[in-house]
XYZ file of C-alpha atoms in Angstrom:
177
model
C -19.194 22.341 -28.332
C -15.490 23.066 -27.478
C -13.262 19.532 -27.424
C -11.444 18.912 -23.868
C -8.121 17.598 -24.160
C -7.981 14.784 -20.745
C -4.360 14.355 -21.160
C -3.848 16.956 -17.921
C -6.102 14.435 -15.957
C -4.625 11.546 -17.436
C -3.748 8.565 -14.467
C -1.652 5.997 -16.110
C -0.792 4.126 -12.869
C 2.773 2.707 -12.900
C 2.349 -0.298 -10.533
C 2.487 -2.961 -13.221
C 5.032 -4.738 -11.348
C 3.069 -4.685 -8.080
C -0.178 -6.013 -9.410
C 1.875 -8.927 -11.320
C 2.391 -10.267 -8.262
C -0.534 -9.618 -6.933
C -1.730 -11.453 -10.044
C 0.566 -14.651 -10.079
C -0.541 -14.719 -6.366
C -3.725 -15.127 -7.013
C -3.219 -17.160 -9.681
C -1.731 -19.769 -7.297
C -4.721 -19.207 -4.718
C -7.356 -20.068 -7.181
C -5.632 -22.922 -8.288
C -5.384 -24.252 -4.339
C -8.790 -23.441 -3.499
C -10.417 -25.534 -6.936
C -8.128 -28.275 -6.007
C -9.838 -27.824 -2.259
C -13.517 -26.911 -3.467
C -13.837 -30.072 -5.514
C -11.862 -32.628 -2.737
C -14.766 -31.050 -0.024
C -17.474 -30.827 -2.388
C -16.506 -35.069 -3.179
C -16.050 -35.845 0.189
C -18.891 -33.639 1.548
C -21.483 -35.029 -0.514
C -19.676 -38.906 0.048
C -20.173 -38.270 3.779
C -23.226 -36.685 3.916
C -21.673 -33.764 5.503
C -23.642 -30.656 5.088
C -21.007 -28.375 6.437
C -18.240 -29.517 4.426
C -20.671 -29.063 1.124
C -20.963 -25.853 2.435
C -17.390 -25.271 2.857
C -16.795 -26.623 -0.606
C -19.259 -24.388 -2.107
C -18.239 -21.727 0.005
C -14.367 -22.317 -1.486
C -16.063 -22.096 -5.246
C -17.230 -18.566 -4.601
C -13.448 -17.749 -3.773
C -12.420 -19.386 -7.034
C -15.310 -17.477 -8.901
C -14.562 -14.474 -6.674
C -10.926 -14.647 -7.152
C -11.446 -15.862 -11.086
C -12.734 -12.438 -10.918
C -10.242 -10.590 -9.879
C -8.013 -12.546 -12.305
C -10.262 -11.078 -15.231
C -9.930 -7.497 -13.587
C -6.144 -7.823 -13.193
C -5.999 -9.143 -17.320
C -8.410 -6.182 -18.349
C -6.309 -3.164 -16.368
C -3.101 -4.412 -17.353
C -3.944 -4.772 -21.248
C -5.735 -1.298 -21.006
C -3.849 0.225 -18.622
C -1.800 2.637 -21.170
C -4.934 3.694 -23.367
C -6.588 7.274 -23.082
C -10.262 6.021 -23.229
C -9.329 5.179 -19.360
C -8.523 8.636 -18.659
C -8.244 7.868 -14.838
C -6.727 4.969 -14.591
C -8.227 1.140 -14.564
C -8.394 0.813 -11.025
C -12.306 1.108 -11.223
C -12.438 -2.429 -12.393
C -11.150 -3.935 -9.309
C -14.120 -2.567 -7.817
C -16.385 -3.615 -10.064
C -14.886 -7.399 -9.942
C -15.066 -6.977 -6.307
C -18.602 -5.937 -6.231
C -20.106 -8.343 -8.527
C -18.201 -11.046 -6.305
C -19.759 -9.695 -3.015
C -23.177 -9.825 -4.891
C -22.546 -13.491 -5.897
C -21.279 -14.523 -2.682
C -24.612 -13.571 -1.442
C -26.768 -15.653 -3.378
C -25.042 -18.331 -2.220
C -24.876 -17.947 1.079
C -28.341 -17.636 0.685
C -28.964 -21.394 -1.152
C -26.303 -22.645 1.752
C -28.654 -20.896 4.515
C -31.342 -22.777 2.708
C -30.150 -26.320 2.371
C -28.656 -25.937 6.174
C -32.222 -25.326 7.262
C -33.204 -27.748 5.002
C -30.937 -30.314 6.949
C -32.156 -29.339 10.519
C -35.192 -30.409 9.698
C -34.182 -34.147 7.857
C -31.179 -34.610 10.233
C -28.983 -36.707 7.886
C -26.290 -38.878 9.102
C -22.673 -37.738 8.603
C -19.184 -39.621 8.890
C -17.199 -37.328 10.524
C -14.218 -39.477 10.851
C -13.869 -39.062 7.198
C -15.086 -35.561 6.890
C -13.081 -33.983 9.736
C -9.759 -33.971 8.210
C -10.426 -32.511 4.566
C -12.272 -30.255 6.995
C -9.076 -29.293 8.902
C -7.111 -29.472 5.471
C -9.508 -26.753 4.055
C -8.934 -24.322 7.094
C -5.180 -24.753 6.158
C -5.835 -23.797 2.600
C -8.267 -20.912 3.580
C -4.867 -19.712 6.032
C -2.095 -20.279 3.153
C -4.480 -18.007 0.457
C -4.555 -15.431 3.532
C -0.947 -15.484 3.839
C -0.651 -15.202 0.147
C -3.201 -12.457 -0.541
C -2.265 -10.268 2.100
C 1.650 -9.700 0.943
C 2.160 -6.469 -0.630
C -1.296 -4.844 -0.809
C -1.873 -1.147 -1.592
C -5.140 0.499 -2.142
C -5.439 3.906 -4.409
C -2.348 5.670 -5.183
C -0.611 8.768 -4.157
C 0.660 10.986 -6.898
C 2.787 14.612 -7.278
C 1.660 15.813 -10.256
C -0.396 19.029 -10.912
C -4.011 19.179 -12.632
C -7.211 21.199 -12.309
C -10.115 19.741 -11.112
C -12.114 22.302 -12.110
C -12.035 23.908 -8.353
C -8.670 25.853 -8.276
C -5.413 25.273 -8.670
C -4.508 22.008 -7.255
C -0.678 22.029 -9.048
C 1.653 22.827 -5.818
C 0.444 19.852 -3.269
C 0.645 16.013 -3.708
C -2.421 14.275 -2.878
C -4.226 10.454 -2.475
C -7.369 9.264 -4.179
C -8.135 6.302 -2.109
């Protein structure tokens, strides 16, 4: 079998800068949102407020979500430079993002359970304590908007020639999105 050399197909993305701050950004969101998680998940369960358990379980799939993403961003950016990633790292945002989606799930699930659970037992709940950690998570949930949404790119555009194999691709820029 004849070797292949990949260095024609080779996609070392150069947006290290860009993803930095995407990284110290969401650095500073999961920090917010633990700080948030455990204050509704305290208060939640001291209250006997299902919905702001919820919320507070709700905010730890954005920390484990976003914990994620802060693996993903560590991994490409120490690989990002090798040839055994031939086309780039960008593969393991998706994969971070996936297995978040898939964890989200489950527990939205246990939350759709113990809110059922709840109809049917009708605990009492202090909202006079509850409602402003409440209120004070919504303005978290709206500052880690703010602060994801800055700067975002998906795929990359790129103006350099290579063969896929179908003809001769070298005189025309185009995306991979």
């Amino acid at each position: 079998m004849q070797a292949h050399d990949l260095s024609e197909h080779v996609h070392h993305e150069d947006d290290r800068e860009h993803n930095r701050h995407g990284e110290r950004r969401t650095r500073w969101v999961v920090a917010i949102t633990a700080v948030m998680m455990v204050g509704e998940l305290i208060v939640g369960w001291w209250t006997g407020s299902v919905a702001l358990k919820a919320d507070g379980w709700h905010m730890g799939t954005h920390v484990g979500a976003l914990g994620l993403t802060l693996v993903a961003y560590w991994y490409a950016r120490t690989r990002a430079g090798r040839d055994t990633f031939s086309f780039g790292t960008g593969k393991v945002y998706a994969l971070a993002g996936y297995t978040s989606g898939v964890l989200l799930t489950l527990v939205a699930l246990w939350m759709a359970f113990e809110g059922c659970e709840n109809l049917i037992t009708h605990p009492t709940v202090d909202y006079r304590d509850s409602l402003p950690v409440a209120a004070l998570g919504f303005v978290v949930n709206i500052v880690s908007t703010g602060l994801l949404s800055r700067g975002h790119h998906y795929g990359h555009g790129h103006g350099h020639g290579h063969d896929h194999g179908h003809g001769d691709h070298r005189d025309h820029d185009h995306d991979h999105g």
